[in-house]
């Protein structure tokens, strides 16, 4: 993303929040990715390259993994009292 390469992280923050919303709604990642792929809004103003789509999917996986980890950690912390 051009904005990220120039140091603007707002676009990444918004992406993370959007993915987090799917996580909080218990939408499996295997269902979220196809929904994103068929979304008619193209914020890049062009079709994404194969590598860009793959990177987007990897970022989504990272967000879900971090949230899973945080949830697990919170569960352990609360069980310790």
PDB file of N, CA, C and O in Angstrom:
ATOM      1  N   UNK A   1       0.836  -1.170   0.000  1.00  0.00           N
ATOM      2  CA  UNK A   1       0.000   0.000   0.000  1.00  0.00           C
ATOM      3  C   UNK A   1       0.889   1.244   0.000  1.00  0.00           C
ATOM      4  O   UNK A   1       1.803   1.368   0.819  1.00  0.00           O
ATOM      5  N   UNK A   2       0.637   2.130  -0.907  1.00  0.00           N
ATOM      6  CA  UNK A   2       1.447   3.333  -1.042  1.00  0.00           C
ATOM      7  C   UNK A   2       1.439   4.152   0.240  1.00  0.00           C
ATOM      8  O   UNK A   2       2.474   4.654   0.667  1.00  0.00           O
ATOM      9  N   UNK A   3       0.285   4.280   0.870  1.00  0.00           N
ATOM     10  CA  UNK A   3       0.212   5.073   2.101  1.00  0.00           C
ATOM     11  C   UNK A   3       1.092   4.482   3.197  1.00  0.00           C
ATOM     12  O   UNK A   3       1.767   5.211   3.918  1.00  0.00           O
ATOM     13  N   UNK A   4       1.090   3.169   3.342  1.00  0.00           N
ATOM     14  CA  UNK A   4       1.941   2.540   4.353  1.00  0.00           C
ATOM     15  C   UNK A   4       3.406   2.768   4.060  1.00  0.00           C
ATOM     16  O   UNK A   4       4.191   3.024   4.967  1.00  0.00           O
ATOM     17  N   UNK A   5       3.771   2.700   2.792  1.00  0.00           N
ATOM     18  CA  UNK A   5       5.174   2.893   2.426  1.00  0.00           C
ATOM     19  C   UNK A   5       5.645   4.314   2.712  1.00  0.00           C
ATOM     20  O   UNK A   5       6.834   4.562   2.842  1.00  0.00           O
ATOM     21  N   UNK A   6       4.686   5.237   2.829  1.00  0.00           N
ATOM     22  CA  UNK A   6       5.026   6.628   3.135  1.00  0.00           C
ATOM     23  C   UNK A   6       4.843   6.947   4.617  1.00  0.00           C
ATOM     24  O   UNK A   6       4.976   8.089   5.029  1.00  0.00           O
ATOM     25  N   UNK A   7       4.551   5.937   5.409  1.00  0.00           N
ATOM     26  CA  UNK A   7       4.458   6.127   6.847  1.00  0.00           C
ATOM     27  C   UNK A   7       3.073   6.406   7.391  1.00  0.00           C
ATOM     28  O   UNK A   7       2.908   6.625   8.591  1.00  0.00           O
ATOM     29  N   UNK A   8       2.055   6.400   6.536  1.00  0.00           N
ATOM     30  CA  UNK A   8       0.690   6.630   7.001  1.00  0.00           C
ATOM     31  C   UNK A   8       0.074   5.295   7.410  1.00  0.00           C
ATOM     32  O   UNK A   8      -0.122   4.421   6.578  1.00  0.00           O
ATOM     33  N   UNK A   9      -0.228   5.161   8.687  1.00  0.00           N
ATOM     34  CA  UNK A   9      -0.736   3.882   9.183  1.00  0.00           C
ATOM     35  C   UNK A   9      -2.247   3.874   9.380  1.00  0.00           C
ATOM     36  O   UNK A   9      -2.811   2.851   9.772  1.00  0.00           O
ATOM     37  N   UNK A  10      -2.907   4.991   9.136  1.00  0.00           N
ATOM     38  CA  UNK A  10      -4.360   5.047   9.345  1.00  0.00           C
ATOM     39  C   UNK A  10      -5.102   4.002   8.533  1.00  0.00           C
ATOM     40  O   UNK A  10      -6.049   3.391   9.020  1.00  0.00           O
ATOM     41  N   UNK A  11      -4.674   3.779   7.304  1.00  0.00           N
ATOM     42  CA  UNK A  11      -5.360   2.800   6.455  1.00  0.00           C
ATOM     43  C   UNK A  11      -5.226   1.397   7.042  1.00  0.00           C
ATOM     44  O   UNK A  11      -6.174   0.616   7.017  1.00  0.00           O
ATOM     45  N   UNK A  12      -4.083   1.082   7.627  1.00  0.00           N
ATOM     46  CA  UNK A  12      -3.896  -0.218   8.268  1.00  0.00           C
ATOM     47  C   UNK A  12      -4.748  -0.329   9.529  1.00  0.00           C
ATOM     48  O   UNK A  12      -5.356  -1.372   9.793  1.00  0.00           O
ATOM     49  N   UNK A  13      -4.817   0.743  10.294  1.00  0.00           N
ATOM     50  CA  UNK A  13      -5.651   0.736  11.508  1.00  0.00           C
ATOM     51  C   UNK A  13      -7.115   0.465  11.152  1.00  0.00           C
ATOM     52  O   UNK A  13      -7.787  -0.327  11.817  1.00  0.00           O
ATOM     53  N   UNK A  14      -7.609   1.114  10.112  1.00  0.00           N
ATOM     54  CA  UNK A  14      -8.996   0.914   9.695  1.00  0.00           C
ATOM     55  C   UNK A  14      -9.226  -0.519   9.219  1.00  0.00           C
ATOM     56  O   UNK A  14     -10.266  -1.117   9.481  1.00  0.00           O
ATOM     57  N   UNK A  15      -8.249  -1.072   8.508  1.00  0.00           N
ATOM     58  CA  UNK A  15      -8.337  -2.451   8.050  1.00  0.00           C
ATOM     59  C   UNK A  15      -8.412  -3.399   9.246  1.00  0.00           C
ATOM     60  O   UNK A  15      -9.244  -4.311   9.285  1.00  0.00           O
ATOM     61  N   UNK A  16      -7.558  -3.178  10.225  1.00  0.00           N
ATOM     62  CA  UNK A  16      -7.537  -4.029  11.416  1.00  0.00           C
ATOM     63  C   UNK A  16      -8.869  -3.956  12.155  1.00  0.00           C
ATOM     64  O   UNK A  16      -9.414  -4.986  12.586  1.00  0.00           O
ATOM     65  N   UNK A  17      -9.419  -2.769  12.292  1.00  0.00           N
ATOM     66  CA  UNK A  17     -10.710  -2.609  12.965  1.00  0.00           C
ATOM     67  C   UNK A  17     -11.806  -3.355  12.208  1.00  0.00           C
ATOM     68  O   UNK A  17     -12.662  -4.007  12.816  1.00  0.00           O
ATOM     69  N   UNK A  18     -11.772  -3.290  10.889  1.00  0.00           N
ATOM     70  CA  UNK A  18     -12.775  -3.991  10.085  1.00  0.00           C
ATOM     71  C   UNK A  18     -12.658  -5.507  10.264  1.00  0.00           C
ATOM     72  O   UNK A  18     -13.668  -6.208  10.417  1.00  0.00           O
ATOM     73  N   UNK A  19     -11.438  -6.021  10.260  1.00  0.00           N
ATOM     74  CA  UNK A  19     -11.229  -7.452  10.440  1.00  0.00           C
ATOM     75  C   UNK A  19     -11.633  -7.854  11.863  1.00  0.00           C
ATOM     76  O   UNK A  19     -12.255  -8.903  12.072  1.00  0.00           O
ATOM     77  N   UNK A  20     -11.312  -7.008  12.831  1.00  0.00           N
ATOM     78  CA  UNK A  20     -11.691  -7.281  14.218  1.00  0.00           C
ATOM     79  C   UNK A  20     -13.210  -7.374  14.357  1.00  0.00           C
ATOM     80  O   UNK A  20     -13.719  -8.192  15.123  1.00  0.00           O
ATOM     81  N   UNK A  21     -13.940  -6.561  13.617  1.00  0.00           N
ATOM     82  CA  UNK A  21     -15.401  -6.622  13.668  1.00  0.00           C
ATOM     83  C   UNK A  21     -15.899  -7.990  13.217  1.00  0.00           C
ATOM     84  O   UNK A  21     -16.828  -8.545  13.806  1.00  0.00           O
ATOM     85  N   UNK A  22     -15.270  -8.544  12.189  1.00  0.00           N
ATOM     86  CA  UNK A  22     -15.632  -9.892  11.752  1.00  0.00           C
ATOM     87  C   UNK A  22     -15.329 -10.926  12.817  1.00  0.00           C
ATOM     88  O   UNK A  22     -16.119 -11.841  13.075  1.00  0.00           O
ATOM     89  N   UNK A  23     -14.190 -10.762  13.470  1.00  0.00           N
ATOM     90  CA  UNK A  23     -13.795 -11.680  14.544  1.00  0.00           C
ATOM     91  C   UNK A  23     -14.791 -11.628  15.693  1.00  0.00           C
ATOM     92  O   UNK A  23     -15.212 -12.663  16.213  1.00  0.00           O
ATOM     93  N   UNK A  24     -15.165 -10.408  16.088  1.00  0.00           N
ATOM     94  CA  UNK A  24     -16.084 -10.243  17.210  1.00  0.00           C
ATOM     95  C   UNK A  24     -17.474 -10.780  16.898  1.00  0.00           C
ATOM     96  O   UNK A  24     -18.225 -11.139  17.804  1.00  0.00           O
ATOM     97  N   UNK A  25     -17.816 -10.844  15.628  1.00  0.00           N
ATOM     98  CA  UNK A  25     -19.101 -11.415  15.216  1.00  0.00           C
ATOM     99  C   UNK A  25     -18.994 -12.920  14.986  1.00  0.00           C
ATOM    100  O   UNK A  25     -19.906 -13.549  14.468  1.00  0.00           O
ATOM    101  N   UNK A  26     -17.832 -13.460  15.353  1.00  0.00           N
ATOM    102  CA  UNK A  26     -17.550 -14.898  15.231  1.00  0.00           C
ATOM    103  C   UNK A  26     -17.662 -15.395  13.784  1.00  0.00           C
ATOM    104  O   UNK A  26     -18.073 -16.527  13.528  1.00  0.00           O
ATOM    105  N   UNK A  27     -17.300 -14.531  12.858  1.00  0.00           N
ATOM    106  CA  UNK A  27     -17.295 -14.894  11.449  1.00  0.00           C
ATOM    107  C   UNK A  27     -15.979 -15.612  11.152  1.00  0.00           C
ATOM    108  O   UNK A  27     -14.910 -15.026  11.310  1.00  0.00           O
ATOM    109  N   UNK A  28     -16.036 -16.867  10.759  1.00  0.00           N
ATOM    110  CA  UNK A  28     -14.790 -17.591  10.467  1.00  0.00           C
ATOM    111  C   UNK A  28     -14.016 -16.917   9.341  1.00  0.00           C
ATOM    112  O   UNK A  28     -14.599 -16.386   8.391  1.00  0.00           O
ATOM    113  N   UNK A  29     -12.712 -16.945   9.468  1.00  0.00           N
ATOM    114  CA  UNK A  29     -11.849 -16.313   8.468  1.00  0.00           C
ATOM    115  C   UNK A  29     -12.087 -16.910   7.085  1.00  0.00           C
ATOM    116  O   UNK A  29     -12.066 -16.184   6.083  1.00  0.00           O
ATOM    117  N   UNK A  30     -12.381 -18.204   7.028  1.00  0.00           N
ATOM    118  CA  UNK A  30     -12.629 -18.843   5.734  1.00  0.00           C
ATOM    119  C   UNK A  30     -13.906 -18.320   5.074  1.00  0.00           C
ATOM    120  O   UNK A  30     -14.104 -18.490   3.886  1.00  0.00           O
ATOM    121  N   UNK A  31     -14.775 -17.672   5.849  1.00  0.00           N
ATOM    122  CA  UNK A  31     -15.965 -17.031   5.288  1.00  0.00           C
ATOM    123  C   UNK A  31     -15.722 -15.542   5.020  1.00  0.00           C
ATOM    124  O   UNK A  31     -16.277 -14.981   4.080  1.00  0.00           O
ATOM    125  N   UNK A  32     -14.907 -14.918   5.862  1.00  0.00           N
ATOM    126  CA  UNK A  32     -14.635 -13.485   5.708  1.00  0.00           C
ATOM    127  C   UNK A  32     -13.833 -13.190   4.438  1.00  0.00           C
ATOM    128  O   UNK A  32     -14.142 -12.239   3.710  1.00  0.00           O
ATOM    129  N   UNK A  33     -12.832 -13.991   4.160  1.00  0.00           N
ATOM    130  CA  UNK A  33     -11.972 -13.735   2.999  1.00  0.00           C
ATOM    131  C   UNK A  33     -12.778 -13.698   1.702  1.00  0.00           C
ATOM    132  O   UNK A  33     -12.643 -12.743   0.925  1.00  0.00           O
ATOM    133  N   UNK A  34     -13.654 -14.684   1.428  1.00  0.00           N
ATOM    134  CA  UNK A  34     -14.453 -14.594   0.193  1.00  0.00           C
ATOM    135  C   UNK A  34     -15.386 -13.385   0.168  1.00  0.00           C
ATOM    136  O   UNK A  34     -15.622 -12.802  -0.899  1.00  0.00           O
ATOM    137  N   UNK A  35     -15.901 -12.986   1.334  1.00  0.00           N
ATOM    138  CA  UNK A  35     -16.759 -11.804   1.375  1.00  0.00           C
ATOM    139  C   UNK A  35     -15.986 -10.550   0.976  1.00  0.00           C
ATOM    140  O   UNK A  35     -16.500  -9.692   0.259  1.00  0.00           O
ATOM    141  N   UNK A  36     -14.755 -10.472   1.437  1.00  0.00           N
ATOM    142  CA  UNK A  36     -13.913  -9.329   1.080  1.00  0.00           C
ATOM    143  C   UNK A  36     -13.588  -9.365  -0.417  1.00  0.00           C
ATOM    144  O   UNK A  36     -13.593  -8.333  -1.084  1.00  0.00           O
ATOM    145  N   UNK A  37     -13.345 -10.546  -0.944  1.00  0.00           N
ATOM    146  CA  UNK A  37     -12.996 -10.683  -2.365  1.00  0.00           C
ATOM    147  C   UNK A  37     -14.117 -10.229  -3.288  1.00  0.00           C
ATOM    148  O   UNK A  37     -13.852  -9.669  -4.351  1.00  0.00           O
ATOM    149  N   UNK A  38     -15.363 -10.452  -2.894  1.00  0.00           N
ATOM    150  CA  UNK A  38     -16.488 -10.082  -3.763  1.00  0.00           C
ATOM    151  C   UNK A  38     -17.045  -8.688  -3.457  1.00  0.00           C
ATOM    152  O   UNK A  38     -17.989  -8.253  -4.109  1.00  0.00           O
ATOM    153  N   UNK A  39     -16.450  -8.001  -2.506  1.00  0.00           N
ATOM    154  CA  UNK A  39     -16.903  -6.657  -2.158  1.00  0.00           C
ATOM    155  C   UNK A  39     -16.746  -5.740  -3.374  1.00  0.00           C
ATOM    156  O   UNK A  39     -15.670  -5.673  -3.973  1.00  0.00           O
ATOM    157  N   UNK A  40     -17.815  -5.033  -3.754  1.00  0.00           N
ATOM    158  CA  UNK A  40     -17.748  -4.190  -4.956  1.00  0.00           C
ATOM    159  C   UNK A  40     -16.917  -2.924  -4.778  1.00  0.00           C
ATOM    160  O   UNK A  40     -16.498  -2.327  -5.769  1.00  0.00           O
ATOM    161  N   UNK A  41     -16.642  -2.525  -3.545  1.00  0.00           N
ATOM    162  CA  UNK A  41     -15.850  -1.318  -3.315  1.00  0.00           C
ATOM    163  C   UNK A  41     -14.376  -1.649  -3.489  1.00  0.00           C
ATOM    164  O   UNK A  41     -13.855  -2.561  -2.858  1.00  0.00           O
ATOM    165  N   UNK A  42     -13.721  -0.907  -4.369  1.00  0.00           N
ATOM    166  CA  UNK A  42     -12.308  -1.134  -4.636  1.00  0.00           C
ATOM    167  C   UNK A  42     -11.536   0.099  -4.180  1.00  0.00           C
ATOM    168  O   UNK A  42     -11.358   1.055  -4.925  1.00  0.00           O
ATOM    169  N   UNK A  43     -11.079   0.074  -2.940  1.00  0.00           N
ATOM    170  CA  UNK A  43     -10.437   1.255  -2.364  1.00  0.00           C
ATOM    171  C   UNK A  43      -9.095   1.586  -3.004  1.00  0.00           C
ATOM    172  O   UNK A  43      -8.628   2.709  -2.900  1.00  0.00           O
ATOM    173  N   UNK A  44      -8.489   0.634  -3.678  1.00  0.00           N
ATOM    174  CA  UNK A  44      -7.221   0.892  -4.352  1.00  0.00           C
ATOM    175  C   UNK A  44      -7.430   1.617  -5.682  1.00  0.00           C
ATOM    176  O   UNK A  44      -6.478   2.134  -6.268  1.00  0.00           O
ATOM    177  N   UNK A  45      -8.676   1.636  -6.148  1.00  0.00           N
ATOM    178  CA  UNK A  45      -8.949   2.285  -7.424  1.00  0.00           C
ATOM    179  C   UNK A  45      -8.557   1.431  -8.618  1.00  0.00           C
ATOM    180  O   UNK A  45      -8.547   1.896  -9.754  1.00  0.00           O
ATOM    181  N   UNK A  46      -8.219   0.174  -8.356  1.00  0.00           N
ATOM    182  CA  UNK A  46      -7.824  -0.771  -9.407  1.00  0.00           C
ATOM    183  C   UNK A  46      -7.942  -2.178  -8.841  1.00  0.00           C
ATOM    184  O   UNK A  46      -8.105  -2.357  -7.648  1.00  0.00           O
ATOM    185  N   UNK A  47      -7.875  -3.155  -9.718  1.00  0.00           N
ATOM    186  CA  UNK A  47      -7.854  -4.541  -9.254  1.00  0.00           C
ATOM    187  C   UNK A  47      -6.530  -4.818  -8.542  1.00  0.00           C
ATOM    188  O   UNK A  47      -5.469  -4.344  -8.982  1.00  0.00           O
ATOM    189  N   UNK A  48      -6.593  -5.547  -7.450  1.00  0.00           N
ATOM    190  CA  UNK A  48      -5.373  -5.910  -6.745  1.00  0.00           C
ATOM    191  C   UNK A  48      -4.634  -7.016  -7.493  1.00  0.00           C
ATOM    192  O   UNK A  48      -5.252  -7.882  -8.106  1.00  0.00           O
ATOM    193  N   UNK A  49      -3.325  -6.970  -7.410  1.00  0.00           N
ATOM    194  CA  UNK A  49      -2.503  -8.036  -7.974  1.00  0.00           C
ATOM    195  C   UNK A  49      -2.632  -9.267  -7.074  1.00  0.00           C
ATOM    196  O   UNK A  49      -3.032  -9.161  -5.912  1.00  0.00           O
ATOM    197  N   UNK A  50      -2.289 -10.415  -7.613  1.00  0.00           N
ATOM    198  CA  UNK A  50      -2.369 -11.676  -6.865  1.00  0.00           C
ATOM    199  C   UNK A  50      -1.583 -11.573  -5.551  1.00  0.00           C
ATOM    200  O   UNK A  50      -2.045 -12.016  -4.504  1.00  0.00           O
ATOM    201  N   UNK A  51      -0.406 -10.979  -5.605  1.00  0.00           N
ATOM    202  CA  UNK A  51       0.435 -10.847  -4.419  1.00  0.00           C
ATOM    203  C   UNK A  51      -0.217  -9.944  -3.374  1.00  0.00           C
ATOM    204  O   UNK A  51      -0.101 -10.175  -2.169  1.00  0.00           O
ATOM    205  N   UNK A  52      -0.906  -8.912  -3.834  1.00  0.00           N
ATOM    206  CA  UNK A  52      -1.586  -7.996  -2.914  1.00  0.00           C
ATOM    207  C   UNK A  52      -2.758  -8.685  -2.228  1.00  0.00           C
ATOM    208  O   UNK A  52      -2.994  -8.486  -1.033  1.00  0.00           O
ATOM    209  N   UNK A  53      -3.483  -9.488  -2.971  1.00  0.00           N
ATOM    210  CA  UNK A  53      -4.594 -10.241  -2.383  1.00  0.00           C
ATOM    211  C   UNK A  53      -4.079 -11.229  -1.343  1.00  0.00           C
ATOM    212  O   UNK A  53      -4.660 -11.386  -0.275  1.00  0.00           O
ATOM    213  N   UNK A  54      -2.967 -11.864  -1.658  1.00  0.00           N
ATOM    214  CA  UNK A  54      -2.368 -12.813  -0.730  1.00  0.00           C
ATOM    215  C   UNK A  54      -1.903 -12.099   0.540  1.00  0.00           C
ATOM    216  O   UNK A  54      -2.105 -12.605   1.656  1.00  0.00           O
ATOM    217  N   UNK A  55      -1.308 -10.930   0.381  1.00  0.00           N
ATOM    218  CA  UNK A  55      -0.858 -10.156   1.533  1.00  0.00           C
ATOM    219  C   UNK A  55      -2.045  -9.720   2.392  1.00  0.00           C
ATOM    220  O   UNK A  55      -1.994  -9.788   3.620  1.00  0.00           O
ATOM    221  N   UNK A  56      -3.126  -9.308   1.751  1.00  0.00           N
ATOM    222  CA  UNK A  56      -4.341  -8.924   2.478  1.00  0.00           C
ATOM    223  C   UNK A  56      -4.852 -10.107   3.308  1.00  0.00           C
ATOM    224  O   UNK A  56      -5.179  -9.959   4.486  1.00  0.00           O
ATOM    225  N   UNK A  57      -4.887 -11.286   2.707  1.00  0.00           N
ATOM    226  CA  UNK A  57      -5.336 -12.489   3.419  1.00  0.00           C
ATOM    227  C   UNK A  57      -4.423 -12.807   4.598  1.00  0.00           C
ATOM    228  O   UNK A  57      -4.887 -13.197   5.673  1.00  0.00           O
ATOM    229  N   UNK A  58      -3.126 -12.620   4.408  1.00  0.00           N
ATOM    230  CA  UNK A  58      -2.166 -12.877   5.488  1.00  0.00           C
ATOM    231  C   UNK A  58      -2.365 -11.895   6.636  1.00  0.00           C
ATOM    232  O   UNK A  58      -2.292 -12.272   7.801  1.00  0.00           O
ATOM    233  N   UNK A  59      -2.624 -10.640   6.320  1.00  0.00           N
ATOM    234  CA  UNK A  59      -2.892  -9.646   7.364  1.00  0.00           C
ATOM    235  C   UNK A  59      -4.154 -10.033   8.141  1.00  0.00           C
ATOM    236  O   UNK A  59      -4.214  -9.886   9.358  1.00  0.00           O
ATOM    237  N   UNK A  60      -5.160 -10.508   7.434  1.00  0.00           N
ATOM    238  CA  UNK A  60      -6.379 -10.926   8.101  1.00  0.00           C
ATOM    239  C   UNK A  60      -6.095 -12.093   9.044  1.00  0.00           C
ATOM    240  O   UNK A  60      -6.601 -12.133  10.176  1.00  0.00           O
ATOM    241  N   UNK A  61      -5.273 -13.016   8.604  1.00  0.00           N
ATOM    242  CA  UNK A  61      -4.885 -14.148   9.434  1.00  0.00           C
ATOM    243  C   UNK A  61      -4.119 -13.671  10.670  1.00  0.00           C
ATOM    244  O   UNK A  61      -4.347 -14.164  11.785  1.00  0.00           O
ATOM    245  N   UNK A  62      -3.236 -12.709  10.493  1.00  0.00           N
ATOM    246  CA  UNK A  62      -2.473 -12.167  11.620  1.00  0.00           C
ATOM    247  C   UNK A  62      -3.416 -11.535  12.649  1.00  0.00           C
ATOM    248  O   UNK A  62      -3.281 -11.770  13.855  1.00  0.00           O
ATOM    249  N   UNK A  63      -4.372 -10.750  12.178  1.00  0.00           N
ATOM    250  CA  UNK A  63      -5.325 -10.107  13.094  1.00  0.00           C
ATOM    251  C   UNK A  63      -6.107 -11.162  13.861  1.00  0.00           C
ATOM    252  O   UNK A  63      -6.229 -11.085  15.093  1.00  0.00           O
ATOM    253  N   UNK A  64      -6.620 -12.159  13.168  1.00  0.00           N
ATOM    254  CA  UNK A  64      -7.376 -13.227  13.844  1.00  0.00           C
ATOM    255  C   UNK A  64      -6.479 -13.974  14.838  1.00  0.00           C
ATOM    256  O   UNK A  64      -6.915 -14.291  15.943  1.00  0.00           O
ATOM    257  N   UNK A  65      -5.252 -14.244  14.463  1.00  0.00           N
ATOM    258  CA  UNK A  65      -4.329 -14.971  15.347  1.00  0.00           C
ATOM    259  C   UNK A  65      -4.014 -14.172  16.606  1.00  0.00           C
ATOM    260  O   UNK A  65      -3.989 -14.727  17.713  1.00  0.00           O
ATOM    261  N   UNK A  66      -3.779 -12.883  16.447  1.00  0.00           N
ATOM    262  CA  UNK A  66      -3.494 -12.030  17.604  1.00  0.00           C
ATOM    263  C   UNK A  66      -4.713 -11.967  18.523  1.00  0.00           C
ATOM    264  O   UNK A  66      -4.589 -12.087  19.748  1.00  0.00           O
ATOM    265  N   UNK A  67      -5.887 -11.795  17.946  1.00  0.00           N
ATOM    266  CA  UNK A  67      -7.098 -11.748  18.758  1.00  0.00           C
ATOM    267  C   UNK A  67      -7.345 -13.072  19.472  1.00  0.00           C
ATOM    268  O   UNK A  67      -7.737 -13.080  20.645  1.00  0.00           O
ATOM    269  N   UNK A  68      -7.114 -14.191  18.789  1.00  0.00           N
ATOM    270  CA  UNK A  68      -7.229 -15.504  19.435  1.00  0.00           C
ATOM    271  C   UNK A  68      -6.278 -15.603  20.618  1.00  0.00           C
ATOM    272  O   UNK A  68      -6.640 -16.076  21.693  1.00  0.00           O
ATOM    273  N   UNK A  69      -5.049 -15.156  20.409  1.00  0.00           N
ATOM    274  CA  UNK A  69      -4.032 -15.207  21.457  1.00  0.00           C
ATOM    275  C   UNK A  69      -4.427 -14.345  22.652  1.00  0.00           C
ATOM    276  O   UNK A  69      -4.282 -14.758  23.808  1.00  0.00           O
ATOM    277  N   UNK A  70      -4.929 -13.155  22.370  1.00  0.00           N
ATOM    278  CA  UNK A  70      -5.360 -12.268  23.453  1.00  0.00           C
ATOM    279  C   UNK A  70      -6.533 -12.851  24.225  1.00  0.00           C
ATOM    280  O   UNK A  70      -6.589 -12.743  25.453  1.00  0.00           O
ATOM    281  N   UNK A  71      -7.467 -13.469  23.515  1.00  0.00           N
ATOM    282  CA  UNK A  71      -8.620 -14.079  24.178  1.00  0.00           C
ATOM    283  C   UNK A  71      -8.166 -15.230  25.073  1.00  0.00           C
ATOM    284  O   UNK A  71      -8.633 -15.371  26.198  1.00  0.00           O
ATOM    285  N   UNK A  72      -7.258 -16.045  24.574  1.00  0.00           N
ATOM    286  CA  UNK A  72      -6.738 -17.169  25.349  1.00  0.00           C
ATOM    287  C   UNK A  72      -6.017 -16.656  26.590  1.00  0.00           C
ATOM    288  O   UNK A  72      -6.194 -17.181  27.691  1.00  0.00           O
ATOM    289  N   UNK A  73      -5.218 -15.618  26.408  1.00  0.00           N
ATOM    290  CA  UNK A  73      -4.478 -15.050  27.532  1.00  0.00           C
ATOM    291  C   UNK A  73      -5.433 -14.480  28.574  1.00  0.00           C
ATOM    292  O   UNK A  73      -5.235 -14.674  29.783  1.00  0.00           O
ATOM    293  N   UNK A  74      -6.473 -13.795  28.131  1.00  0.00           N
ATOM    294  CA  UNK A  74      -7.454 -13.240  29.062  1.00  0.00           C
ATOM    295  C   UNK A  74      -8.175 -14.343  29.824  1.00  0.00           C
ATOM    296  O   UNK A  74      -8.465 -14.207  31.007  1.00  0.00           O
ATOM    297  N   UNK A  75      -8.474 -15.452  29.136  1.00  0.00           N
ATOM    298  CA  UNK A  75      -9.136 -16.578  29.792  1.00  0.00           C
ATOM    299  C   UNK A  75      -8.244 -17.165  30.876  1.00  0.00           C
ATOM    300  O   UNK A  75      -8.709 -17.484  31.973  1.00  0.00           O
ATOM    301  N   UNK A  76      -6.960 -17.306  30.594  1.00  0.00           N
ATOM    302  CA  UNK A  76      -6.015 -17.864  31.561  1.00  0.00           C
ATOM    303  C   UNK A  76      -5.870 -16.914  32.734  1.00  0.00           C
ATOM    304  O   UNK A  76      -5.901 -17.329  33.904  1.00  0.00           O
ATOM    305  N   UNK A  77      -5.728 -15.615  32.447  1.00  0.00           N
ATOM    306  CA  UNK A  77      -5.576 -14.630  33.518  1.00  0.00           C
ATOM    307  C   UNK A  77      -6.795 -14.610  34.437  1.00  0.00           C
ATOM    308  O   UNK A  77      -6.657 -14.523  35.654  1.00  0.00           O
ATOM    309  N   UNK A  78      -7.996 -14.704  33.857  1.00  0.00           N
ATOM    310  CA  UNK A  78      -9.207 -14.656  34.691  1.00  0.00           C
ATOM    311  C   UNK A  78      -9.375 -15.933  35.504  1.00  0.00           C
ATOM    312  O   UNK A  78      -9.922 -15.916  36.593  1.00  0.00           O
ATOM    313  N   UNK A  79      -8.867 -17.058  34.997  1.00  0.00           N
ATOM    314  CA  UNK A  79      -8.988 -18.313  35.744  1.00  0.00           C
ATOM    315  C   UNK A  79      -7.992 -18.358  36.916  1.00  0.00           C
ATOM    316  O   UNK A  79      -8.185 -19.086  37.890  1.00  0.00           O
ATOM    317  N   UNK A  80      -6.930 -17.556  36.826  1.00  0.00           N
ATOM    318  CA  UNK A  80      -5.948 -17.508  37.906  1.00  0.00           C
ATOM    319  C   UNK A  80      -6.429 -16.639  39.060  1.00  0.00           C
ATOM    320  O   UNK A  80      -5.897 -16.698  40.153  1.00  0.00           O
ATOM    321  N   UNK A  81      -7.433 -15.829  38.771  1.00  0.00           N
ATOM    322  CA  UNK A  81      -8.087 -15.075  39.805  1.00  0.00           C
ATOM    323  C   UNK A  81      -7.383 -13.849  40.180  1.00  0.00           C
ATOM    324  O   UNK A  81      -7.380 -13.163  41.025  1.00  0.00           O
TER     325      UNK A  81
END
